[in-house]
Amino acid sequence: MIDVILSGANGRMGQVLQTLIAQQSEMQVVAGIDREAFEADFPTYQSIEACQETADVVIDFSHYSAVPAVLTYCAAKKMPVVIATTGLPDAVKEQLVQTSQQTAVFFSANMSLGINLLAKAIREITPVLEDEFNIEIVEKHHNQKKDAPSGTALLLADAVNDAVVEKKTYIYGRHGNDLENPLSELGIHAVRGGTIPGEHTVIYAGPDEVIELNHLALSRNIFASGAVKAAKYVSQKAPGLYDMEQLIDEK
């Protein structure tokens, strides 16, 4: 049995994870952390420092401001951790690396298997098209999402840059009256509205033809499912930094 401490347990994704983990025969939540007090079938705390339970892995789906305390806790306990929270500042990303020297840390800007397969496809397609095609990324999310562009859009943009010789300059939205739009630029555009769970489109626009790679999240269940897969994977790993592409490659 894999025992899980769930950080952000009472948030939207935390509640989805509670339901999904309850359906797993080999996994259970032994404690939940959330800044707002709530009731559950397991012990709950308003800070991870107060948690009394031991576990095999922590899954964090909270807010970027809560992540440093989670990483500090996991480093001290030598407890593997899945960081599924997005919008992390650079200082917190550096803490991820530092924590990975003490325990296994799993981080991906998007927990969807489909998005990470899309990133792999981008790395294969881009070298063939980069000399003649403009590349743009459009991402759409619900109106409650706080960060823009999304971490996933940046993940996909980085996949493009991983595959090219001359790194592209990221342009966050285009505006003006005298744009040149050279191939050396990669436009990243954010749309916010309604209850869109998440949609990402990578556009390759060349002479007389356009290729679009699209991923549409139909529900938040895909992110919870990915986080559960990540928790099972990282709970058995030695200290180090792991991501979804490594999980896919080892399947």
Coordinates of N, CA and C in Angstrom, one line a residue:
M1 N 0.8 -1.2 0.0 CA 0.0 0.0 0.0 C 0.9 1.3 0.0
I2 N 0.6 2.2 -0.9 CA 1.3 3.4 -1.0 C 0.5 4.5 -0.2
D3 N 1.1 5.0 0.9 CA 0.5 6.0 1.7 C 0.8 7.4 1.2
V4 N -0.2 8.2 1.0 CA -0.1 9.5 0.4 C -0.5 10.7 1.4
I5 N 0.4 11.7 1.5 CA 0.0 13.0 2.0 C -0.4 13.9 0.9
L6 N -1.6 14.4 0.9 CA -2.1 15.2 -0.2 C -2.1 16.7 0.2
S7 N -1.3 17.5 -0.4 CA -1.2 18.9 -0.2 C -2.1 19.7 -1.2
G8 N -2.9 20.5 -0.6 CA -3.9 21.2 -1.5 C -5.2 20.3 -1.5
A9 N -5.4 19.5 -0.5 CA -6.4 18.4 -0.5 C -7.8 18.9 -0.7
N10 N -8.1 20.2 -0.3 CA -9.5 20.6 -0.4 C -9.7 21.6 -1.6
G11 N -8.7 21.7 -2.5 CA -8.8 22.5 -3.7 C -9.5 21.7 -4.8
R12 N -9.8 22.3 -5.9 CA -10.4 21.7 -7.0 C -9.7 20.4 -7.4
M13 N -8.4 20.5 -7.6 CA -7.7 19.3 -8.0 C -7.5 18.3 -6.9
G14 N -7.4 18.8 -5.7 CA -7.3 18.0 -4.5 C -8.5 17.1 -4.3
Q15 N -9.7 17.7 -4.5 CA -10.9 16.9 -4.4 C -11.0 15.8 -5.5
V16 N -10.6 16.1 -6.7 CA -10.5 15.1 -7.8 C -9.6 14.0 -7.4
L17 N -8.4 14.4 -6.8 CA -7.4 13.4 -6.4 C -7.9 12.5 -5.3
Q18 N -8.7 13.1 -4.3 CA -9.2 12.3 -3.3 C -10.1 11.2 -3.8
T19 N -11.0 11.5 -4.8 CA -11.9 10.5 -5.4 C -11.1 9.5 -6.2
L20 N -10.1 9.9 -6.9 CA -9.3 9.0 -7.7 C -8.5 8.0 -6.9
I21 N -7.8 8.6 -5.8 CA -7.0 7.7 -5.0 C -7.9 6.7 -4.2
A22 N -9.1 7.1 -3.9 CA -10.0 6.2 -3.2 C -10.4 5.0 -4.0
Q23 N -10.2 5.1 -5.4 CA -10.5 4.0 -6.3 C -9.3 3.1 -6.5
Q24 N -8.1 3.5 -6.0 CA -6.9 2.7 -6.2 C -6.8 1.6 -5.1
S25 N -6.6 0.4 -5.5 CA -6.5 -0.7 -4.5 C -5.2 -0.7 -3.7
E26 N -4.1 0.0 -4.3 CA -2.8 0.0 -3.7 C -2.3 1.3 -3.2
M27 N -3.3 2.3 -3.0 CA -2.9 3.6 -2.6 C -4.0 4.2 -1.7
Q28 N -3.6 5.0 -0.7 CA -4.6 5.6 0.2 C -4.0 6.9 0.7
V29 N -4.9 7.9 0.9 CA -4.6 9.2 1.5 C -4.5 9.0 3.0
V30 N -3.4 9.3 3.7 CA -3.3 9.2 5.1 C -3.4 10.5 5.8
A31 N -3.2 11.6 5.1 CA -3.4 13.0 5.6 C -3.6 14.0 4.5
G32 N -4.3 15.0 4.8 CA -4.5 16.1 3.8 C -4.1 17.4 4.4
I33 N -3.5 18.3 3.5 CA -3.1 19.6 3.9 C -3.8 20.6 3.1
D34 N -4.4 21.6 3.7 CA -5.0 22.8 3.0 C -5.0 24.0 4.0
R35 N -4.8 25.1 3.4 CA -4.8 26.3 4.3 C -6.1 26.7 4.9
E36 N -7.2 26.2 4.3 CA -8.5 26.3 4.9 C -8.9 25.0 5.6
A37 N -9.4 25.1 6.8 CA -9.8 23.9 7.5 C -11.0 23.2 6.8
F38 N -10.9 21.9 6.8 CA -12.0 21.1 6.1 C -12.1 19.7 6.8
E39 N -13.1 19.0 6.5 CA -13.3 17.7 7.1 C -13.2 16.7 6.0
A40 N -12.6 15.5 6.4 CA -12.4 14.4 5.5 C -12.3 13.1 6.2
D41 N -12.2 12.0 5.5 CA -12.1 10.7 6.1 C -10.7 10.4 6.6
F42 N -9.8 11.4 6.5 CA -8.4 11.2 7.0 C -8.0 12.5 7.8
P43 N -6.9 12.4 8.6 CA -6.5 13.6 9.4 C -6.2 14.8 8.4
T44 N -6.6 16.0 8.8 CA -6.3 17.2 8.0 C -5.6 18.2 8.8
Y45 N -4.7 19.0 8.1 CA -3.9 20.0 8.8 C -3.9 21.3 7.9
Q46 N -3.7 22.4 8.5 CA -3.6 23.6 7.7 C -2.2 24.0 7.3
S47 N -1.2 23.2 7.8 CA 0.2 23.4 7.3 C 0.8 22.0 7.3
I48 N 1.7 21.8 6.4 CA 2.4 20.5 6.3 C 3.3 20.3 7.5
E49 N 3.8 21.4 8.1 CA 4.7 21.3 9.2 C 4.0 20.6 10.4
A50 N 2.6 20.8 10.5 CA 1.9 20.2 11.6 C 1.5 18.8 11.4
C51 N 1.7 18.2 10.2 CA 1.3 16.9 9.9 C 2.1 15.8 10.7
Q52 N 1.3 14.9 11.3 CA 1.9 13.9 12.2 C 2.1 12.6 11.5
E53 N 1.5 12.4 10.4 CA 1.5 11.1 9.7 C 2.8 10.9 8.9
T54 N 3.2 9.6 8.8 CA 4.2 9.3 7.9 C 3.6 8.8 6.6
A55 N 4.4 8.9 5.5 CA 3.8 8.5 4.2 C 4.9 8.0 3.3
D56 N 4.5 7.4 2.2 CA 5.5 7.0 1.1 C 5.8 8.1 0.1
V57 N 4.8 9.0 0.0 CA 4.9 10.1 -1.0 C 4.0 11.2 -0.7
V58 N 4.4 12.4 -1.1 CA 3.5 13.6 -1.0 C 3.1 14.0 -2.4
I59 N 1.8 14.3 -2.6 CA 1.4 14.9 -3.9 C 0.9 16.3 -3.6
D60 N 1.5 17.3 -4.2 CA 1.2 18.7 -4.0 C 0.5 19.2 -5.2
F61 N -0.8 19.6 -5.0 CA -1.6 20.3 -6.0 C -2.2 21.5 -5.4
S62 N -1.4 22.4 -5.0 CA -1.9 23.5 -4.1 C -1.7 24.9 -4.8
H63 N -0.8 25.7 -4.3 CA -0.5 27.0 -4.8 C 1.0 27.2 -4.7
Y64 N 1.6 27.9 -5.7 CA 3.0 28.0 -5.7 C 3.6 28.5 -4.4
S65 N 2.8 29.4 -3.7 CA 3.3 29.9 -2.4 C 3.5 28.8 -1.3
A66 N 2.8 27.7 -1.5 CA 2.8 26.6 -0.5 C 3.9 25.6 -0.8
V67 N 4.5 25.7 -2.0 CA 5.4 24.6 -2.4 C 6.7 24.7 -1.6
P68 N 7.3 25.8 -1.3 CA 8.6 25.8 -0.6 C 8.5 25.0 0.8
A69 N 7.4 25.2 1.5 CA 7.2 24.5 2.8 C 7.1 23.0 2.5
V70 N 6.4 22.6 1.4 CA 6.3 21.2 1.1 C 7.7 20.6 0.8
L71 N 8.5 21.3 0.0 CA 9.8 20.8 -0.4 C 10.7 20.7 0.9
T72 N 10.7 21.7 1.7 CA 11.5 21.7 3.0 C 11.1 20.5 3.8
Y73 N 9.8 20.2 3.9 CA 9.3 19.1 4.7 C 9.8 17.8 4.1
C74 N 9.7 17.6 2.8 CA 10.0 16.4 2.2 C 11.6 16.1 2.2
A75 N 12.3 17.2 2.1 CA 13.8 17.1 2.2 C 14.2 16.6 3.6
A76 N 13.5 17.2 4.6 CA 13.9 16.8 6.0 C 13.5 15.4 6.3
K77 N 12.3 14.9 5.7 CA 11.8 13.6 6.0 C 12.3 12.5 5.0
K78 N 13.1 13.0 4.0 CA 13.6 12.1 2.9 C 12.4 11.4 2.3
M79 N 11.3 12.2 2.0 CA 10.0 11.6 1.5 C 9.9 12.0 0.1
P80 N 9.7 11.1 -0.8 CA 9.4 11.4 -2.2 C 8.2 12.4 -2.4
V81 N 8.3 13.2 -3.4 CA 7.2 14.2 -3.6 C 6.9 14.4 -5.1
V82 N 5.6 14.6 -5.4 CA 5.2 15.0 -6.7 C 4.7 16.4 -6.6
I83 N 5.3 17.3 -7.4 CA 4.9 18.7 -7.4 C 4.1 18.9 -8.7
A84 N 2.8 19.0 -8.5 CA 1.9 19.1 -9.7 C 1.4 20.6 -9.8
T85 N 1.8 21.4 -8.8 CA 1.4 22.8 -8.9 C 2.2 23.6 -10.0
T86 N 1.5 24.5 -10.6 CA 2.1 25.2 -11.8 C 2.4 26.6 -11.4
G87 N 3.1 27.4 -12.3 CA 3.3 28.8 -12.0 C 4.4 29.0 -11.0
L88 N 5.4 28.1 -10.9 CA 6.4 28.2 -9.9 C 7.4 29.3 -10.3
P89 N 7.8 30.1 -9.3 CA 8.9 31.1 -9.6 C 10.2 30.4 -9.7
D90 N 11.2 31.1 -10.3 CA 12.5 30.5 -10.5 C 13.1 30.1 -9.2
A91 N 12.9 30.8 -8.1 CA 13.5 30.4 -6.8 C 13.0 29.1 -6.3
V92 N 11.7 28.8 -6.6 CA 11.1 27.6 -6.2 C 11.6 26.4 -7.1
K93 N 11.8 26.7 -8.3 CA 12.4 25.7 -9.3 C 13.8 25.3 -8.8
E94 N 14.5 26.3 -8.3 CA 15.9 26.0 -7.8 C 15.8 25.1 -6.6
Q95 N 14.8 25.4 -5.8 CA 14.6 24.6 -4.6 C 14.2 23.1 -4.9
L96 N 13.5 23.0 -6.0 CA 13.2 21.6 -6.5 C 14.5 20.8 -6.7
V97 N 15.5 21.5 -7.4 CA 16.7 20.9 -7.7 C 17.5 20.5 -6.4
Q98 N 17.5 21.5 -5.5 CA 18.2 21.2 -4.2 C 17.5 20.1 -3.4
T99 N 16.2 20.1 -3.4 CA 15.5 19.0 -2.7 C 15.7 17.6 -3.3
S100 N 15.9 17.6 -4.6 CA 16.2 16.3 -5.3 C 17.5 15.7 -4.9
Q101 N 18.3 16.4 -4.2 CA 19.6 15.8 -3.7 C 19.3 15.0 -2.5
Q102 N 18.2 15.3 -1.8 CA 17.8 14.6 -0.6 C 16.8 13.5 -0.8
T103 N 15.9 13.7 -1.8 CA 14.9 12.7 -2.0 C 14.4 12.8 -3.4
A104 N 13.5 11.8 -3.8 CA 13.0 11.8 -5.2 C 12.0 12.9 -5.4
V105 N 12.2 13.7 -6.4 CA 11.2 14.8 -6.7 C 10.7 14.7 -8.1
F106 N 9.4 14.6 -8.3 CA 8.8 14.5 -9.6 C 8.1 15.9 -9.9
F107 N 8.5 16.5 -11.0 CA 7.9 17.7 -11.4 C 7.6 17.8 -12.9
S108 N 6.5 18.2 -13.3 CA 6.2 18.4 -14.7 C 5.2 19.6 -14.7
A109 N 5.4 20.5 -15.7 CA 4.5 21.6 -15.9 C 3.1 21.2 -16.2
N110 N 2.9 19.9 -16.7 CA 1.6 19.4 -17.0 C 1.6 17.9 -16.7
M111 N 0.7 17.4 -15.9 CA 0.7 16.0 -15.5 C 0.0 15.1 -16.6
S112 N -0.5 15.6 -17.6 CA -1.2 14.9 -18.7 C -0.2 14.1 -19.5
L113 N -0.5 12.8 -19.7 CA 0.4 12.0 -20.6 C 0.3 12.5 -22.0
G114 N -0.9 12.9 -22.4 CA -1.0 13.4 -23.8 C -0.2 14.7 -24.1
I115 N -0.1 15.6 -23.1 CA 0.7 16.8 -23.3 C 2.2 16.4 -23.4
N116 N 2.6 15.5 -22.6 CA 4.0 15.1 -22.7 C 4.4 14.3 -23.9
L117 N 3.4 13.6 -24.4 CA 3.6 12.9 -25.7 C 3.7 14.0 -26.8
L118 N 2.8 15.0 -26.7 CA 2.9 16.1 -27.7 C 4.2 16.8 -27.7
A119 N 4.8 17.0 -26.5 CA 6.1 17.6 -26.4 C 7.2 16.8 -27.1
K120 N 7.1 15.4 -27.0 CA 8.0 14.6 -27.7 C 7.8 14.7 -29.2
A121 N 6.6 14.8 -29.6 CA 6.3 14.9 -31.1 C 6.9 16.2 -31.6
I122 N 6.8 17.3 -30.8 CA 7.3 18.6 -31.2 C 8.8 18.5 -31.5
R123 N 9.5 17.8 -30.6 CA 10.9 17.7 -30.8 C 11.3 16.9 -32.1
E124 N 10.4 16.1 -32.5 CA 10.7 15.3 -33.8 C 10.3 16.1 -35.0
I125 N 9.2 16.9 -34.9 CA 8.7 17.6 -36.1 C 9.5 18.9 -36.4
T126 N 9.8 19.6 -35.3 CA 10.4 21.0 -35.5 C 11.6 21.0 -36.3
P127 N 12.6 20.1 -36.2 CA 13.8 20.3 -37.0 C 13.5 20.2 -38.5
V128 N 12.5 19.5 -38.9 CA 12.1 19.4 -40.3 C 11.5 20.6 -40.8
L129 N 10.8 21.4 -40.0 CA 10.1 22.6 -40.4 C 10.7 23.9 -40.1
E130 N 11.6 24.0 -39.2 CA 12.1 25.3 -38.7 C 12.6 26.3 -39.7
D131 N 13.1 25.8 -40.8 CA 13.7 26.7 -41.8 C 12.7 27.5 -42.6
E132 N 11.5 27.0 -42.6 CA 10.5 27.7 -43.5 C 9.2 28.0 -42.8
F133 N 9.0 27.6 -41.6 CA 7.7 27.7 -40.9 C 7.8 28.6 -39.7
N134 N 6.8 29.5 -39.6 CA 6.6 30.3 -38.3 C 6.0 29.3 -37.3
I135 N 6.4 29.4 -36.0 CA 5.8 28.6 -35.0 C 5.1 29.4 -33.9
E136 N 3.9 29.2 -33.7 CA 3.1 29.9 -32.7 C 2.4 29.0 -31.7
I137 N 2.2 29.4 -30.5 CA 1.5 28.5 -29.5 C 0.3 29.3 -29.0
V138 N -0.9 28.7 -29.0 CA -2.1 29.4 -28.4 C -2.6 28.5 -27.3
E139 N -2.8 29.0 -26.1 CA -3.3 28.3 -25.0 C -4.6 28.9 -24.5
K140 N -5.6 28.1 -24.1 CA -6.9 28.6 -23.6 C -7.2 27.9 -22.2
H141 N -7.6 28.7 -21.3 CA -7.9 28.2 -19.9 C -9.1 28.9 -19.4
H142 N -9.7 28.4 -18.3 CA -10.8 29.0 -17.6 C -10.4 30.3 -17.0
N143 N -11.4 31.1 -16.6 CA -11.1 32.5 -16.2 C -10.7 32.6 -14.8
Q144 N -10.5 31.5 -14.1 CA -10.0 31.5 -12.7 C -8.5 31.2 -12.7
K145 N -7.9 30.9 -13.8 CA -6.5 30.6 -13.8 C -5.7 31.9 -13.7
K146 N -4.7 31.9 -12.7 CA -4.0 33.1 -12.3 C -2.8 33.4 -13.2
D147 N -2.1 32.4 -13.7 CA -0.9 32.6 -14.5 C -1.1 32.6 -16.0
A148 N -0.4 33.4 -16.7 CA -0.4 33.4 -18.2 C 1.0 33.9 -18.6
P149 N 1.5 33.3 -19.6 CA 1.0 32.0 -20.3 C 1.1 30.8 -19.3
S150 N 0.4 29.8 -19.7 CA 0.4 28.6 -18.8 C 1.8 27.9 -18.8
G151 N 2.0 27.2 -17.7 CA 3.3 26.5 -17.6 C 3.4 25.5 -18.7
T152 N 2.2 24.9 -19.2 CA 2.2 24.0 -20.3 C 2.7 24.6 -21.6
A153 N 2.2 25.8 -21.8 CA 2.6 26.6 -23.0 C 4.1 26.7 -23.1
L154 N 4.7 27.1 -21.9 CA 6.1 27.2 -21.8 C 6.8 25.9 -22.0
L155 N 6.2 24.8 -21.5 CA 6.8 23.5 -21.7 C 6.9 23.2 -23.1
L156 N 5.8 23.5 -23.9 CA 5.8 23.2 -25.3 C 6.8 24.1 -26.1
A157 N 6.8 25.4 -25.7 CA 7.8 26.3 -26.3 C 9.2 25.8 -26.0
D158 N 9.5 25.3 -24.8 CA 10.8 24.8 -24.6 C 11.1 23.6 -25.4
A159 N 10.1 22.8 -25.7 CA 10.3 21.6 -26.5 C 10.7 22.0 -27.9
V160 N 10.1 23.1 -28.4 CA 10.5 23.7 -29.7 C 12.0 24.1 -29.6
N161 N 12.4 24.8 -28.6 CA 13.7 25.3 -28.5 C 14.7 24.2 -28.3
D162 N 14.3 23.1 -27.7 CA 15.2 21.9 -27.5 C 15.6 21.3 -28.9
A163 N 14.7 21.6 -29.9 CA 14.9 20.9 -31.2 C 15.5 21.7 -32.2
V164 N 15.8 23.0 -32.0 CA 16.4 23.9 -33.0 C 17.8 24.3 -32.7
V165 N 18.6 24.6 -33.7 CA 20.0 25.0 -33.5 C 20.0 26.5 -32.9
E166 N 19.3 27.4 -33.6 CA 19.2 28.8 -33.1 C 18.0 28.9 -32.3
K167 N 18.2 29.2 -31.0 CA 17.0 29.3 -30.0 C 16.1 30.5 -30.5
K168 N 14.8 30.2 -30.3 CA 13.8 31.2 -30.7 C 13.5 32.2 -29.5
T169 N 13.2 33.4 -29.9 CA 12.8 34.4 -28.8 C 11.3 34.3 -28.6
Y170 N 10.9 34.1 -27.3 CA 9.5 34.0 -27.0 C 8.9 35.4 -27.0
I171 N 7.8 35.6 -27.7 CA 7.0 36.8 -27.8 C 5.6 36.5 -27.2
Y172 N 5.4 37.2 -26.1 CA 4.1 36.9 -25.3 C 3.0 37.8 -25.8
G173 N 2.3 37.3 -26.8 CA 1.2 38.2 -27.4 C 1.9 39.1 -28.4
R174 N 1.2 39.4 -29.5 CA 1.7 40.3 -30.5 C 0.8 41.5 -30.6
H175 N 1.4 42.7 -30.7 CA 0.6 43.9 -30.9 C 1.6 44.9 -31.5
G176 N 1.0 45.9 -32.2 CA 1.7 46.9 -32.9 C 1.3 47.1 -34.3
N177 N 1.9 48.0 -35.0 CA 1.5 48.4 -36.4 C 2.6 48.1 -37.4
D178 N 3.8 47.6 -36.9 CA 4.9 47.5 -37.8 C 5.7 46.2 -37.5
L179 N 5.0 45.1 -37.3 CA 5.6 43.8 -36.9 C 6.3 43.1 -38.1
E180 N 7.4 42.5 -37.8 CA 8.1 41.8 -38.9 C 7.8 40.3 -38.8
N181 N 7.6 39.7 -37.6 CA 7.3 38.3 -37.4 C 8.3 37.4 -38.0
P182 N 9.6 37.5 -37.7 CA 10.6 36.6 -38.3 C 10.5 35.2 -37.7
L183 N 11.1 34.2 -38.4 CA 11.1 32.8 -38.0 C 11.8 32.7 -36.7
S184 N 12.6 33.6 -36.3 CA 13.4 33.5 -35.1 C 12.5 33.8 -33.8
E185 N 11.3 34.2 -34.0 CA 10.4 34.5 -32.9 C 9.4 33.3 -32.8
L186 N 9.0 33.1 -31.5 CA 8.0 32.1 -31.3 C 6.9 32.8 -30.4
G187 N 5.7 33.0 -31.0 CA 4.6 33.7 -30.4 C 3.9 32.8 -29.4
I188 N 3.6 33.3 -28.2 CA 2.8 32.5 -27.2 C 1.7 33.4 -26.8
H189 N 0.5 32.8 -27.0 CA -0.8 33.6 -26.8 C -1.7 33.0 -25.8
A190 N -2.3 33.7 -24.9 CA -3.1 33.2 -23.8 C -4.5 33.7 -23.9
V191 N -5.5 32.8 -23.8 CA -6.9 33.1 -23.8 C -7.5 32.7 -22.4
R192 N -8.3 33.5 -21.8 CA -8.9 33.1 -20.5 C -10.4 33.4 -20.6
G193 N -11.2 32.3 -20.2 CA -12.6 32.5 -20.3 C -13.4 31.3 -19.8
G194 N -14.6 31.5 -19.3 CA -15.5 30.4 -18.9 C -14.9 29.3 -18.1
T195 N -15.1 28.1 -18.4 CA -14.7 27.0 -17.6 C -13.8 26.0 -18.5
I196 N -13.1 26.6 -19.4 CA -12.2 25.8 -20.3 C -11.2 25.1 -19.4
P197 N -11.1 23.7 -19.4 CA -10.1 23.0 -18.6 C -8.7 23.3 -19.1
G198 N -8.6 23.3 -20.4 CA -7.2 23.6 -20.9 C -7.1 23.1 -22.4
E199 N -6.6 24.0 -23.2 CA -6.4 23.6 -24.6 C -5.1 24.3 -25.1
H200 N -4.3 23.5 -25.8 CA -3.0 24.0 -26.3 C -2.9 23.6 -27.8
T201 N -2.6 24.6 -28.6 CA -2.4 24.4 -30.0 C -1.0 24.9 -30.4
V202 N -0.2 24.1 -31.1 CA 1.1 24.5 -31.6 C 0.9 24.6 -33.1
I203 N 1.1 25.8 -33.7 CA 0.8 26.1 -35.1 C 2.2 26.2 -35.8
Y204 N 2.3 25.4 -36.9 CA 3.4 25.5 -37.8 C 2.9 26.1 -39.1
A205 N 3.2 27.4 -39.4 CA 2.6 28.1 -40.6 C 3.7 28.3 -41.6
G206 N 3.6 27.7 -42.7 CA 4.7 27.8 -43.7 C 4.1 28.2 -45.1
P207 N 4.9 28.2 -46.1 CA 4.4 28.6 -47.4 C 3.3 27.7 -47.9
D208 N 2.1 28.3 -48.0 CA 0.9 27.6 -48.5 C 0.4 26.4 -47.8
E209 N 0.9 26.2 -46.5 CA 0.3 25.1 -45.7 C 0.5 25.4 -44.2
V210 N -0.4 24.9 -43.4 CA -0.4 25.0 -42.0 C -0.6 23.7 -41.3
I211 N 0.2 23.4 -40.4 CA 0.1 22.2 -39.6 C -0.2 22.6 -38.1
E212 N -1.2 22.0 -37.5 CA -1.6 22.3 -36.1 C -1.5 21.0 -35.3
L213 N -0.9 21.1 -34.2 CA -0.9 20.0 -33.2 C -1.7 20.5 -32.0
N214 N -2.8 19.8 -31.6 CA -3.7 20.3 -30.6 C -3.9 19.2 -29.5
H215 N -4.0 19.8 -28.3 CA -4.4 18.9 -27.2 C -5.5 19.6 -26.4
L216 N -6.6 18.9 -26.2 CA -7.7 19.4 -25.5 C -8.0 18.6 -24.2
A217 N -7.9 19.2 -23.1 CA -8.3 18.6 -21.8 C -9.8 18.6 -21.6
L218 N -10.4 17.5 -21.6 CA -11.9 17.4 -21.5 C -12.3 17.5 -20.0
S219 N -11.4 17.1 -19.1 CA -11.7 17.3 -17.7 C -10.4 17.3 -16.9
R220 N -10.5 17.7 -15.6 CA -9.3 17.7 -14.8 C -8.9 16.3 -14.4
N221 N -9.7 15.3 -14.7 CA -9.3 13.9 -14.3 C -8.0 13.5 -14.9
I222 N -7.6 14.1 -16.1 CA -6.4 13.6 -16.7 C -5.2 14.1 -15.9
F223 N -5.3 15.2 -15.3 CA -4.2 15.7 -14.5 C -4.0 14.9 -13.2
A224 N -5.2 14.6 -12.6 CA -5.2 13.8 -11.4 C -4.6 12.4 -11.7
S225 N -5.0 11.8 -12.8 CA -4.5 10.5 -13.2 C -3.0 10.5 -13.4
G226 N -2.5 11.6 -14.0 CA -1.1 11.7 -14.2 C -0.4 11.8 -12.9
A227 N -0.9 12.6 -11.9 CA -0.3 12.7 -10.6 C -0.2 11.4 -9.9
V228 N -1.3 10.6 -10.0 CA -1.3 9.3 -9.3 C -0.2 8.4 -10.0
K229 N -0.1 8.4 -11.3 CA 0.9 7.6 -12.0 C 2.3 8.1 -11.5
A230 N 2.5 9.4 -11.4 CA 3.7 9.9 -11.0 C 4.1 9.5 -9.5
A231 N 3.1 9.5 -8.7 CA 3.3 9.1 -7.3 C 3.7 7.7 -7.1
K232 N 3.1 6.8 -7.9 CA 3.5 5.4 -7.9 C 4.9 5.2 -8.4
Y233 N 5.2 6.0 -9.4 CA 6.6 5.9 -10.0 C 7.6 6.4 -9.1
V234 N 7.4 7.6 -8.5 CA 8.5 8.3 -7.8 C 8.7 7.7 -6.4
S235 N 7.6 7.1 -5.9 CA 7.7 6.5 -4.5 C 8.8 5.4 -4.4
Q236 N 9.2 4.9 -5.6 CA 10.1 3.8 -5.6 C 11.5 4.2 -6.1
K237 N 11.7 5.5 -6.3 CA 12.9 6.0 -6.9 C 13.9 6.6 -5.8
A238 N 15.2 6.5 -6.2 CA 16.3 7.1 -5.4 C 16.2 8.6 -5.6
P239 N 16.9 9.4 -4.7 CA 16.9 10.8 -4.8 C 17.3 11.2 -6.2
G240 N 16.6 12.3 -6.7 CA 16.9 12.8 -8.1 C 15.6 13.5 -8.5
L241 N 15.8 14.2 -9.7 CA 14.7 15.0 -10.3 C 14.1 14.2 -11.5
Y242 N 12.8 13.9 -11.4 CA 12.1 13.1 -12.4 C 11.0 13.9 -13.1
D243 N 10.6 13.5 -14.3 CA 9.5 14.2 -15.0 C 8.7 13.2 -15.7
M244 N 7.6 13.7 -16.4 CA 6.7 12.8 -17.0 C 7.3 12.1 -18.3
E245 N 8.2 12.8 -18.9 CA 8.8 12.1 -20.1 C 9.7 11.0 -19.7
Q246 N 10.3 11.0 -18.6 CA 11.1 9.9 -18.1 C 10.1 8.7 -17.7
L247 N 9.0 9.1 -17.1 CA 8.0 8.0 -16.8 C 7.5 7.3 -18.1
I248 N 7.2 8.1 -19.1 CA 6.8 7.6 -20.4 C 7.8 6.7 -21.0
D249 N 9.1 7.2 -21.0 CA 10.2 6.4 -21.6 C 10.4 5.1 -20.9
E250 N 10.1 5.0 -19.6 CA 10.4 3.8 -18.8 C 9.2 2.8 -18.8
K251 N 8.1 3.2 -19.4 CA 6.9 2.4 -19.5 C 7.2 1.2 -20.4

